[in-house]
PDB file of C-alpha atoms and ligand atoms in Angstrom:
ATOM      1  CA  MET A   1     107.155  82.605 116.203  1.00  0.00           C
ATOM      2  CA  ASN A   2     105.267  83.880 113.149  1.00  0.00           C
ATOM      3  CA  SER A   3     105.690  80.636 111.272  1.00  0.00           C
ATOM      4  CA  GLN A   4     102.096  79.525 110.731  1.00  0.00           C
ATOM      5  CA  PRO A   5     100.503  80.799 107.511  1.00  0.00           C
ATOM      6  CA  ILE A   6      97.009  82.245 107.785  1.00  0.00           C
ATOM      7  CA  VAL A   7      96.692  83.318 104.131  1.00  0.00           C
ATOM      8  CA  LYS A   8      98.324  81.746 101.098  1.00  0.00           C
ATOM      9  CA  VAL A   9      97.841  83.234  97.653  1.00  0.00           C
ATOM     10  CA  GLN A  10      99.418  81.216  94.861  1.00  0.00           C
ATOM     11  CA  GLN A  11      99.689  82.159  91.194  1.00  0.00           C
ATOM     12  CA  VAL A  12      96.459  84.117  91.347  1.00  0.00           C
ATOM     13  CA  VAL A  13      95.136  85.673  88.170  1.00  0.00           C
ATOM     14  CA  LYS A  14      92.128  88.004  88.112  1.00  0.00           C
ATOM     15  CA  THR A  15      90.891  89.657  84.943  1.00  0.00           C
ATOM     16  CA  TYR A  16      87.948  92.042  84.651  1.00  0.00           C
ATOM     17  CA  GLN A  17      85.988  92.374  81.458  1.00  0.00           C
ATOM     18  CA  LEU A  18      85.341  96.024  80.737  1.00  0.00           C
ATOM     19  CA  GLY A  19      83.226  96.084  77.587  1.00  0.00           C
ATOM     20  CA  GLU A  20      85.573  94.818  74.858  1.00  0.00           C
ATOM     21  CA  THR A  21      88.727  95.240  76.934  1.00  0.00           C
ATOM     22  CA  GLU A  22      90.244  92.869  79.432  1.00  0.00           C
ATOM     23  CA  VAL A  23      91.781  94.475  82.510  1.00  0.00           C
ATOM     24  CA  LYS A  24      94.394  92.214  84.085  1.00  0.00           C
ATOM     25  CA  ALA A  25      94.120  93.215  87.752  1.00  0.00           C
ATOM     26  CA  LEU A  26      96.277  90.381  89.179  1.00  0.00           C
ATOM     27  CA  ARG A  27      98.877  88.558  87.073  1.00  0.00           C
ATOM     28  CA  GLY A  28     100.071  85.408  88.817  1.00  0.00           C
ATOM     29  CA  LEU A  29     100.346  86.929  92.277  1.00  0.00           C
ATOM     30  CA  ASN A  30     101.981  85.051  95.179  1.00  0.00           C
ATOM     31  CA  LEU A  31     101.792  86.070  98.836  1.00  0.00           C
ATOM     32  CA  THR A  32     101.841  84.375 102.230  1.00  0.00           C
ATOM     33  CA  LEU A  33     100.710  86.079 105.434  1.00  0.00           C
ATOM     34  CA  PHE A  34     101.599  84.596 108.799  1.00  0.00           C
ATOM     35  CA  LYS A  35      99.542  84.485 111.979  1.00  0.00           C
ATOM     36  CA  GLY A  36      99.980  87.558 114.132  1.00  0.00           C
ATOM     37  CA  GLU A  37     101.602  89.655 111.416  1.00  0.00           C
ATOM     38  CA  PHE A  38     100.868  93.330 110.805  1.00  0.00           C
ATOM     39  CA  THR A  39     101.410  93.808 107.091  1.00  0.00           C
ATOM     40  CA  ALA A  40     100.902  96.769 104.796  1.00  0.00           C
ATOM     41  CA  LEU A  41     100.277  96.342 101.092  1.00  0.00           C
ATOM     42  CA  ILE A  42     101.459  99.424  99.296  1.00  0.00           C
ATOM     43  CA  GLY A  43     100.940 100.271  95.665  1.00  0.00           C
ATOM     44  CA  ALA A  44      99.731 102.953  93.297  1.00  0.00           C
ATOM     45  CA  SER A  45      96.069 103.399  92.461  1.00  0.00           C
ATOM     46  CA  GLY A  46      95.004 100.650  90.046  1.00  0.00           C
ATOM     47  CA  SER A  47      97.833  98.271  91.032  1.00  0.00           C
ATOM     48  CA  GLY A  48      95.378  95.582  92.263  1.00  0.00           C
ATOM     49  CA  LYS A  49      95.222  96.192  96.037  1.00  0.00           C
ATOM     50  CA  SER A  50      91.435  96.094  96.418  1.00  0.00           C
ATOM     51  CA  THR A  51      91.162  93.125  94.078  1.00  0.00           C
ATOM     52  CA  LEU A  52      93.614  91.165  96.249  1.00  0.00           C
ATOM     53  CA  LEU A  53      91.870  92.117  99.508  1.00  0.00           C
ATOM     54  CA  ASN A  54      88.488  91.126  98.076  1.00  0.00           C
ATOM     55  CA  LEU A  55      89.820  87.708  97.044  1.00  0.00           C
ATOM     56  CA  ILE A  56      91.360  87.088 100.476  1.00  0.00           C
ATOM     57  CA  GLY A  57      88.098  88.179 102.102  1.00  0.00           C
ATOM     58  CA  CYS A  58      86.026  85.768  99.974  1.00  0.00           C
ATOM     59  CA  LEU A  59      84.157  88.659  98.381  1.00  0.00           C
ATOM     60  CA  ASP A  60      85.290  87.540  94.929  1.00  0.00           C
ATOM     61  CA  GLU A  61      86.933  84.547  93.253  1.00  0.00           C
ATOM     62  CA  PRO A  62      90.140  84.269  91.236  1.00  0.00           C
ATOM     63  CA  ASP A  63      90.135  83.170  87.581  1.00  0.00           C
ATOM     64  CA  GLN A  64      93.216  81.062  88.190  1.00  0.00           C
ATOM     65  CA  GLY A  65      95.376  80.114  91.152  1.00  0.00           C
ATOM     66  CA  VAL A  66      94.641  79.260  94.755  1.00  0.00           C
ATOM     67  CA  VAL A  67      93.619  81.328  97.779  1.00  0.00           C
ATOM     68  CA  GLU A  68      93.871  79.517 101.106  1.00  0.00           C
ATOM     69  CA  ILE A  69      92.601  80.876 104.425  1.00  0.00           C
ATOM     70  CA  GLU A  70      93.657  79.014 107.551  1.00  0.00           C
ATOM     71  CA  GLY A  71      94.654  76.073 105.352  1.00  0.00           C
ATOM     72  CA  HIS A  72      91.367  75.885 103.425  1.00  0.00           C
ATOM     73  CA  ASP A  73      91.219  76.437  99.669  1.00  0.00           C
ATOM     74  CA  ILE A  74      88.338  78.885  99.238  1.00  0.00           C
ATOM     75  CA  SER A  75      87.469  77.551  95.773  1.00  0.00           C
ATOM     76  CA  LYS A  76      86.545  74.250  97.441  1.00  0.00           C
ATOM     77  CA  MET A  77      84.268  75.846 100.027  1.00  0.00           C
ATOM     78  CA  SER A  78      80.487  75.873  99.799  1.00  0.00           C
ATOM     79  CA  GLU A  79      78.662  79.215  99.853  1.00  0.00           C
ATOM     80  CA  GLN A  80      77.740  78.481 103.463  1.00  0.00           C
ATOM     81  CA  GLU A  81      81.375  77.884 104.434  1.00  0.00           C
ATOM     82  CA  LYS A  82      82.427  81.099 102.708  1.00  0.00           C
ATOM     83  CA  SER A  83      79.721  83.048 104.452  1.00  0.00           C
ATOM     84  CA  HIS A  84      80.835  81.562 107.779  1.00  0.00           C
ATOM     85  CA  LEU A  85      84.390  82.649 107.012  1.00  0.00           C
ATOM     86  CA  ARG A  86      83.287  86.200 106.141  1.00  0.00           C
ATOM     87  CA  ASN A  87      81.118  86.514 109.233  1.00  0.00           C
ATOM     88  CA  ARG A  88      83.393  84.890 111.831  1.00  0.00           C
ATOM     89  CA  ARG A  89      87.017  84.576 110.781  1.00  0.00           C
ATOM     90  CA  VAL A  90      87.586  87.769 108.782  1.00  0.00           C
ATOM     91  CA  GLY A  91      86.830  91.396 109.662  1.00  0.00           C
ATOM     92  CA  PHE A  92      86.696  94.241 107.148  1.00  0.00           C
ATOM     93  CA  ILE A  93      87.496  97.933 107.425  1.00  0.00           C
ATOM     94  CA  PHE A  94      86.863 100.254 104.487  1.00  0.00           C
ATOM     95  CA  GLN A  95      88.087 103.669 103.405  1.00  0.00           C
ATOM     96  CA  SER A  96      84.650 105.253 103.725  1.00  0.00           C
ATOM     97  CA  PHE A  97      83.830 103.627 107.110  1.00  0.00           C
ATOM     98  CA  ASN A  98      80.459 102.259 105.851  1.00  0.00           C
ATOM     99  CA  LEU A  99      78.569 102.954 109.065  1.00  0.00           C
ATOM    100  CA  ILE A 100      74.786 102.886 109.138  1.00  0.00           C
ATOM    101  CA  PRO A 101      73.594 106.478 109.790  1.00  0.00           C
ATOM    102  CA  VAL A 102      70.337 105.590 111.568  1.00  0.00           C
ATOM    103  CA  LEU A 103      72.040 103.283 114.081  1.00  0.00           C
ATOM    104  CA  SER A 104      73.894 104.499 117.165  1.00  0.00           C
ATOM    105  CA  ILE A 105      77.584 103.721 117.622  1.00  0.00           C
ATOM    106  CA  PHE A 106      76.667 100.855 119.953  1.00  0.00           C
ATOM    107  CA  GLU A 107      74.142  99.468 117.431  1.00  0.00           C
ATOM    108  CA  ASN A 108      76.542  99.770 114.489  1.00  0.00           C
ATOM    109  CA  ILE A 109      79.121  97.726 116.366  1.00  0.00           C
ATOM    110  CA  GLU A 110      76.538  95.191 117.528  1.00  0.00           C
ATOM    111  CA  LEU A 111      75.181  94.565 114.020  1.00  0.00           C
ATOM    112  CA  PRO A 112      77.598  91.764 112.953  1.00  0.00           C
ATOM    113  CA  LEU A 113      76.704  89.874 116.147  1.00  0.00           C
ATOM    114  CA  ILE A 114      72.989  90.232 115.460  1.00  0.00           C
ATOM    115  CA  VAL A 115      73.571  88.840 111.952  1.00  0.00           C
ATOM    116  CA  GLN A 116      75.330  85.830 113.519  1.00  0.00           C
ATOM    117  CA  HIS A 117      72.217  84.929 115.551  1.00  0.00           C
ATOM    118  CA  GLU A 118      74.240  83.102 118.160  1.00  0.00           C
ATOM    119  CA  LEU A 119      74.966  85.154 121.228  1.00  0.00           C
ATOM    120  CA  SER A 120      72.556  86.223 123.939  1.00  0.00           C
ATOM    121  CA  ALA A 121      71.766  89.939 124.259  1.00  0.00           C
ATOM    122  CA  GLU A 122      73.880  89.985 127.398  1.00  0.00           C
ATOM    123  CA  GLU A 123      76.925  88.431 125.711  1.00  0.00           C
ATOM    124  CA  ARG A 124      76.501  90.790 122.737  1.00  0.00           C
ATOM    125  CA  LYS A 125      76.496  93.758 125.097  1.00  0.00           C
ATOM    126  CA  ARG A 126      79.657  92.513 126.795  1.00  0.00           C
ATOM    127  CA  ARG A 127      81.449  92.091 123.443  1.00  0.00           C
ATOM    128  CA  VAL A 128      80.331  95.477 122.108  1.00  0.00           C
ATOM    129  CA  GLU A 129      81.400  97.266 125.272  1.00  0.00           C
ATOM    130  CA  GLN A 130      84.804  95.578 125.147  1.00  0.00           C
ATOM    131  CA  ALA A 131      85.243  96.630 121.497  1.00  0.00           C
ATOM    132  CA  ILE A 132      84.152 100.213 122.289  1.00  0.00           C
ATOM    133  CA  GLN A 133      86.721 100.295 125.052  1.00  0.00           C
ATOM    134  CA  ASP A 134      89.418  98.875 122.743  1.00  0.00           C
ATOM    135  CA  VAL A 135      89.006 101.842 120.403  1.00  0.00           C
ATOM    136  CA  GLY A 136      88.510 104.449 123.151  1.00  0.00           C
ATOM    137  CA  LEU A 137      84.955 105.559 122.292  1.00  0.00           C
ATOM    138  CA  GLU A 138      83.217 104.945 125.642  1.00  0.00           C
ATOM    139  CA  LYS A 139      81.786 108.472 125.706  1.00  0.00           C
ATOM    140  CA  PHE A 140      80.219 108.118 122.263  1.00  0.00           C
ATOM    141  CA  ARG A 141      78.316 104.834 122.506  1.00  0.00           C
ATOM    142  CA  ASP A 142      74.866 106.455 122.137  1.00  0.00           C
ATOM    143  CA  TYR A 143      75.854 108.987 119.459  1.00  0.00           C
ATOM    144  CA  PHE A 144      74.955 108.663 115.798  1.00  0.00           C
ATOM    145  CA  PRO A 145      77.779 108.500 113.206  1.00  0.00           C
ATOM    146  CA  ASN A 146      77.126 112.017 111.832  1.00  0.00           C
ATOM    147  CA  LYS A 147      78.161 113.528 115.179  1.00  0.00           C
ATOM    148  CA  LEU A 148      81.611 111.959 114.955  1.00  0.00           C
ATOM    149  CA  SER A 149      84.826 113.053 113.231  1.00  0.00           C
ATOM    150  CA  GLY A 150      86.379 110.932 110.465  1.00  0.00           C
ATOM    151  CA  GLY A 151      88.920 109.439 112.857  1.00  0.00           C
ATOM    152  CA  GLN A 152      86.181 108.550 115.360  1.00  0.00           C
ATOM    153  CA  ARG A 153      84.062 106.988 112.615  1.00  0.00           C
ATOM    154  CA  GLN A 154      86.972 104.825 111.584  1.00  0.00           C
ATOM    155  CA  ARG A 155      87.362 103.773 115.220  1.00  0.00           C
ATOM    156  CA  VAL A 156      83.728 102.635 115.165  1.00  0.00           C
ATOM    157  CA  ALA A 157      84.439 100.625 112.009  1.00  0.00           C
ATOM    158  CA  ILE A 158      87.466  99.058 113.717  1.00  0.00           C
ATOM    159  CA  ALA A 159      85.339  98.091 116.729  1.00  0.00           C
ATOM    160  CA  ARG A 160      82.714  96.619 114.396  1.00  0.00           C
ATOM    161  CA  ALA A 161      85.426  94.521 112.700  1.00  0.00           C
ATOM    162  CA  LEU A 162      86.774  93.365 116.079  1.00  0.00           C
ATOM    163  CA  VAL A 163      83.513  92.446 117.746  1.00  0.00           C
ATOM    164  CA  THR A 164      83.183  89.047 116.057  1.00  0.00           C
ATOM    165  CA  GLU A 165      86.711  88.198 117.287  1.00  0.00           C
ATOM    166  CA  PRO A 166      88.090  87.416 113.811  1.00  0.00           C
ATOM    167  CA  ALA A 167      91.496  85.840 113.177  1.00  0.00           C
ATOM    168  CA  LEU A 168      92.235  88.241 110.327  1.00  0.00           C
ATOM    169  CA  ILE A 169      91.283  91.868 109.703  1.00  0.00           C
ATOM    170  CA  LEU A 170      91.496  93.253 106.170  1.00  0.00           C
ATOM    171  CA  ALA A 171      91.495  97.008 105.730  1.00  0.00           C
ATOM    172  CA  ASP A 172      91.194  98.674 102.321  1.00  0.00           C
ATOM    173  CA  GLU A 173      92.860 102.114 102.507  1.00  0.00           C
ATOM    174  CA  PRO A 174      91.559 102.676 106.056  1.00  0.00           C
ATOM    175  CA  THR A 175      93.267 106.063 106.360  1.00  0.00           C
ATOM    176  CA  ALA A 176      92.691 107.503 102.887  1.00  0.00           C
ATOM    177  CA  ASN A 177      89.877 109.823 104.071  1.00  0.00           C
ATOM    178  CA  LEU A 178      91.796 111.087 107.117  1.00  0.00           C
ATOM    179  CA  ASP A 179      94.356 113.826 107.693  1.00  0.00           C
ATOM    180  CA  SER A 180      97.889 112.545 108.255  1.00  0.00           C
ATOM    181  CA  ASP A 181      97.936 113.020 112.034  1.00  0.00           C
ATOM    182  CA  THR A 182      94.651 111.095 112.410  1.00  0.00           C
ATOM    183  CA  ALA A 183      95.898 108.489 109.911  1.00  0.00           C
ATOM    184  CA  HIS A 184      98.988 107.853 112.046  1.00  0.00           C
ATOM    185  CA  LYS A 185      96.826 107.467 115.149  1.00  0.00           C
ATOM    186  CA  ILE A 186      94.574 104.967 113.406  1.00  0.00           C
ATOM    187  CA  ILE A 187      97.539 102.861 112.246  1.00  0.00           C
ATOM    188  CA  ASP A 188      98.990 102.978 115.769  1.00  0.00           C
ATOM    189  CA  LEU A 189      95.623 101.830 117.155  1.00  0.00           C
ATOM    190  CA  LEU A 190      95.463  98.922 114.683  1.00  0.00           C
ATOM    191  CA  LYS A 191      98.977  97.936 115.694  1.00  0.00           C
ATOM    192  CA  GLU A 192      98.119  98.080 119.380  1.00  0.00           C
ATOM    193  CA  ILE A 193      95.079  95.842 118.764  1.00  0.00           C
ATOM    194  CA  ASN A 194      97.274  93.505 116.703  1.00  0.00           C
ATOM    195  CA  GLN A 195      99.600  93.103 119.662  1.00  0.00           C
ATOM    196  CA  ARG A 196      97.008  92.993 122.411  1.00  0.00           C
ATOM    197  CA  ARG A 197      94.453  90.752 120.709  1.00  0.00           C
ATOM    198  CA  HIS A 198      96.813  88.773 118.448  1.00  0.00           C
ATOM    199  CA  VAL A 199      94.676  89.529 115.406  1.00  0.00           C
ATOM    200  CA  THR A 200      96.473  89.339 112.061  1.00  0.00           C
ATOM    201  CA  PHE A 201      96.168  92.582 110.071  1.00  0.00           C
ATOM    202  CA  PHE A 202      96.538  93.140 106.351  1.00  0.00           C
ATOM    203  CA  PHE A 203      95.838  96.650 105.154  1.00  0.00           C
ATOM    204  CA  CYS A 204      96.505  98.439 101.908  1.00  0.00           C
ATOM    205  CA  THR A 205      97.473 102.025 101.295  1.00  0.00           C
ATOM    206  CA  HIS A 206      99.036 104.244  98.665  1.00  0.00           C
ATOM    207  CA  ASP A 207     100.533 106.440 101.401  1.00  0.00           C
ATOM    208  CA  GLU A 208     104.306 105.942 101.699  1.00  0.00           C
ATOM    209  CA  LYS A 209     104.357 108.071 104.867  1.00  0.00           C
ATOM    210  CA  LEU A 210     102.679 105.303 106.870  1.00  0.00           C
ATOM    211  CA  MET A 211     105.408 102.776 106.129  1.00  0.00           C
ATOM    212  CA  GLY A 212     107.618 103.658 109.071  1.00  0.00           C
ATOM    213  CA  ARG A 213     104.912 102.480 111.471  1.00  0.00           C
ATOM    214  CA  VAL A 214     104.422  99.018 110.017  1.00  0.00           C
ATOM    215  CA  GLY A 215     106.091  95.658 110.654  1.00  0.00           C
ATOM    216  CA  ARG A 216     106.079  94.141 107.207  1.00  0.00           C
ATOM    217  CA  VAL A 217     105.637  96.028 103.962  1.00  0.00           C
ATOM    218  CA  VAL A 218     104.673  94.281 100.737  1.00  0.00           C
ATOM    219  CA  ARG A 219     104.664  96.197  97.467  1.00  0.00           C
ATOM    220  CA  ILE A 220     102.299  95.556  94.599  1.00  0.00           C
ATOM    221  CA  SER A 221     102.755  96.814  91.081  1.00  0.00           C
ATOM    222  CA  ASP A 222     100.732  95.879  87.986  1.00  0.00           C
ATOM    223  CA  GLY A 223      99.051  92.983  89.749  1.00  0.00           C
ATOM    224  CA  GLN A 224     102.209  91.364  91.078  1.00  0.00           C
ATOM    225  CA  ILE A 225     104.091  91.479  94.364  1.00  0.00           C
ATOM    226  CA  GLU A 226     107.521  93.020  94.048  1.00  0.00           C
ATOM    227  CA  THR A 227     110.347  91.300  95.922  1.00  0.00           C
ATOM    228  CA  GLU A 228     110.225  92.215  99.602  1.00  0.00           C
TER     229      GLU A 228
HETATM  230  P1  ADP B   1      93.709  99.470  93.613  1.00  0.00           P
HETATM  231  O1  ADP B   1      92.837  99.059  94.736  1.00  0.00           O
HETATM  232  O2  ADP B   1      95.164  99.204  93.834  1.00  0.00           O
HETATM  233  O3  ADP B   1      93.488 100.893  93.192  1.00  0.00           O
HETATM  234  P2  ADP B   1      92.038  97.687  92.031  1.00  0.00           P
HETATM  235  O4  ADP B   1      92.243  96.314  92.564  1.00  0.00           O
HETATM  236  O5  ADP B   1      90.795  98.392  92.421  1.00  0.00           O
HETATM  237  O6  ADP B   1      93.339  98.558  92.328  1.00  0.00           O
HETATM  238  O7  ADP B   1      92.039  97.626  90.435  1.00  0.00           O
HETATM  239  C1  ADP B   1      93.032  96.961  89.668  1.00  0.00           C
HETATM  240  C2  ADP B   1      92.700  97.147  88.198  1.00  0.00           C
HETATM  241  O8  ADP B   1      91.474  96.487  87.898  1.00  0.00           O
HETATM  242  C3  ADP B   1      92.508  98.606  87.779  1.00  0.00           C
HETATM  243  O9  ADP B   1      92.983  98.761  86.479  1.00  0.00           O
HETATM  244  C4  ADP B   1      91.007  98.775  87.845  1.00  0.00           C
HETATM  245  O10 ADP B   1      90.581  99.768  86.958  1.00  0.00           O
HETATM  246  C5  ADP B   1      90.509  97.401  87.413  1.00  0.00           C
HETATM  247  N1  ADP B   1      89.213  97.052  88.021  1.00  0.00           N
HETATM  248  C6  ADP B   1      88.942  96.908  89.353  1.00  0.00           C
HETATM  249  N2  ADP B   1      87.671  96.532  89.556  1.00  0.00           N
HETATM  250  C7  ADP B   1      87.112  96.444  88.327  1.00  0.00           C
HETATM  251  C8  ADP B   1      85.807  96.094  87.850  1.00  0.00           C
HETATM  252  N3  ADP B   1      84.835  95.754  88.697  1.00  0.00           N
HETATM  253  N4  ADP B   1      85.597  96.107  86.518  1.00  0.00           N
HETATM  254  C9  ADP B   1      86.586  96.436  85.664  1.00  0.00           C
HETATM  255  N5  ADP B   1      87.838  96.762  86.041  1.00  0.00           N
HETATM  256  C10 ADP B   1      88.098  96.776  87.341  1.00  0.00           C
HETATM  257 MG1   MG B   2      91.510 100.155  95.899  1.00  0.00          MG
END
């Protein structure tokens, strides 16, 4: 069933220049993700997790190698095509939630749709309310982020990632700022959304305790994937 690749990373090298020193973040990394998968990328701090997620999300470019999303080589895309991909096909969730404090929960979730400039106010409202329902925050739609707990804030960020109906959601340490009970609930929620909405998930973590809850686990060490 899960035979169609959605992400293909081939022989990717990424080096950062830090003053005089070169930091080799990814060293010829290979990885394929399949449609509908729920995959965790686990590795120590500094192993290259964020670098890999940023390349897959078109937030950065590799020095060498190929990154393909839905069969398209991102190095051959125009800026406009990459921006389309970031705004429509891929959703992002971050460790620190990145909510906008002066916007209500409803408005935070609506923001990516406003940026798209495509849907009517009525259709936006329908999508936002569906996403709010998907993460169980109906009672909090008119609250501001500072009234919410960490777990609730991450639920808002999940709804904001979902609202554009992306094919792939990338999450960079989505549970790192949460206690372990809340972290487990967030991973279970992502998994439920993965199954219900058929969105492919790829999230990274350094927390081994989450591994029991995940379908596929990929390990990264020194910028390379270890054998699965
Ligand atoms: P992780 O997310 O697994 O902690 P990163 O992908 O952030 O790892 O980093 C991989 C390596 O690249 C680390 O050694 C880190 O210090 C280095 N690195 C990441 N981003 C930069 C940057 N912008 N400039 C210089 N070095 C960086
Ligand atoms: Mg990181």
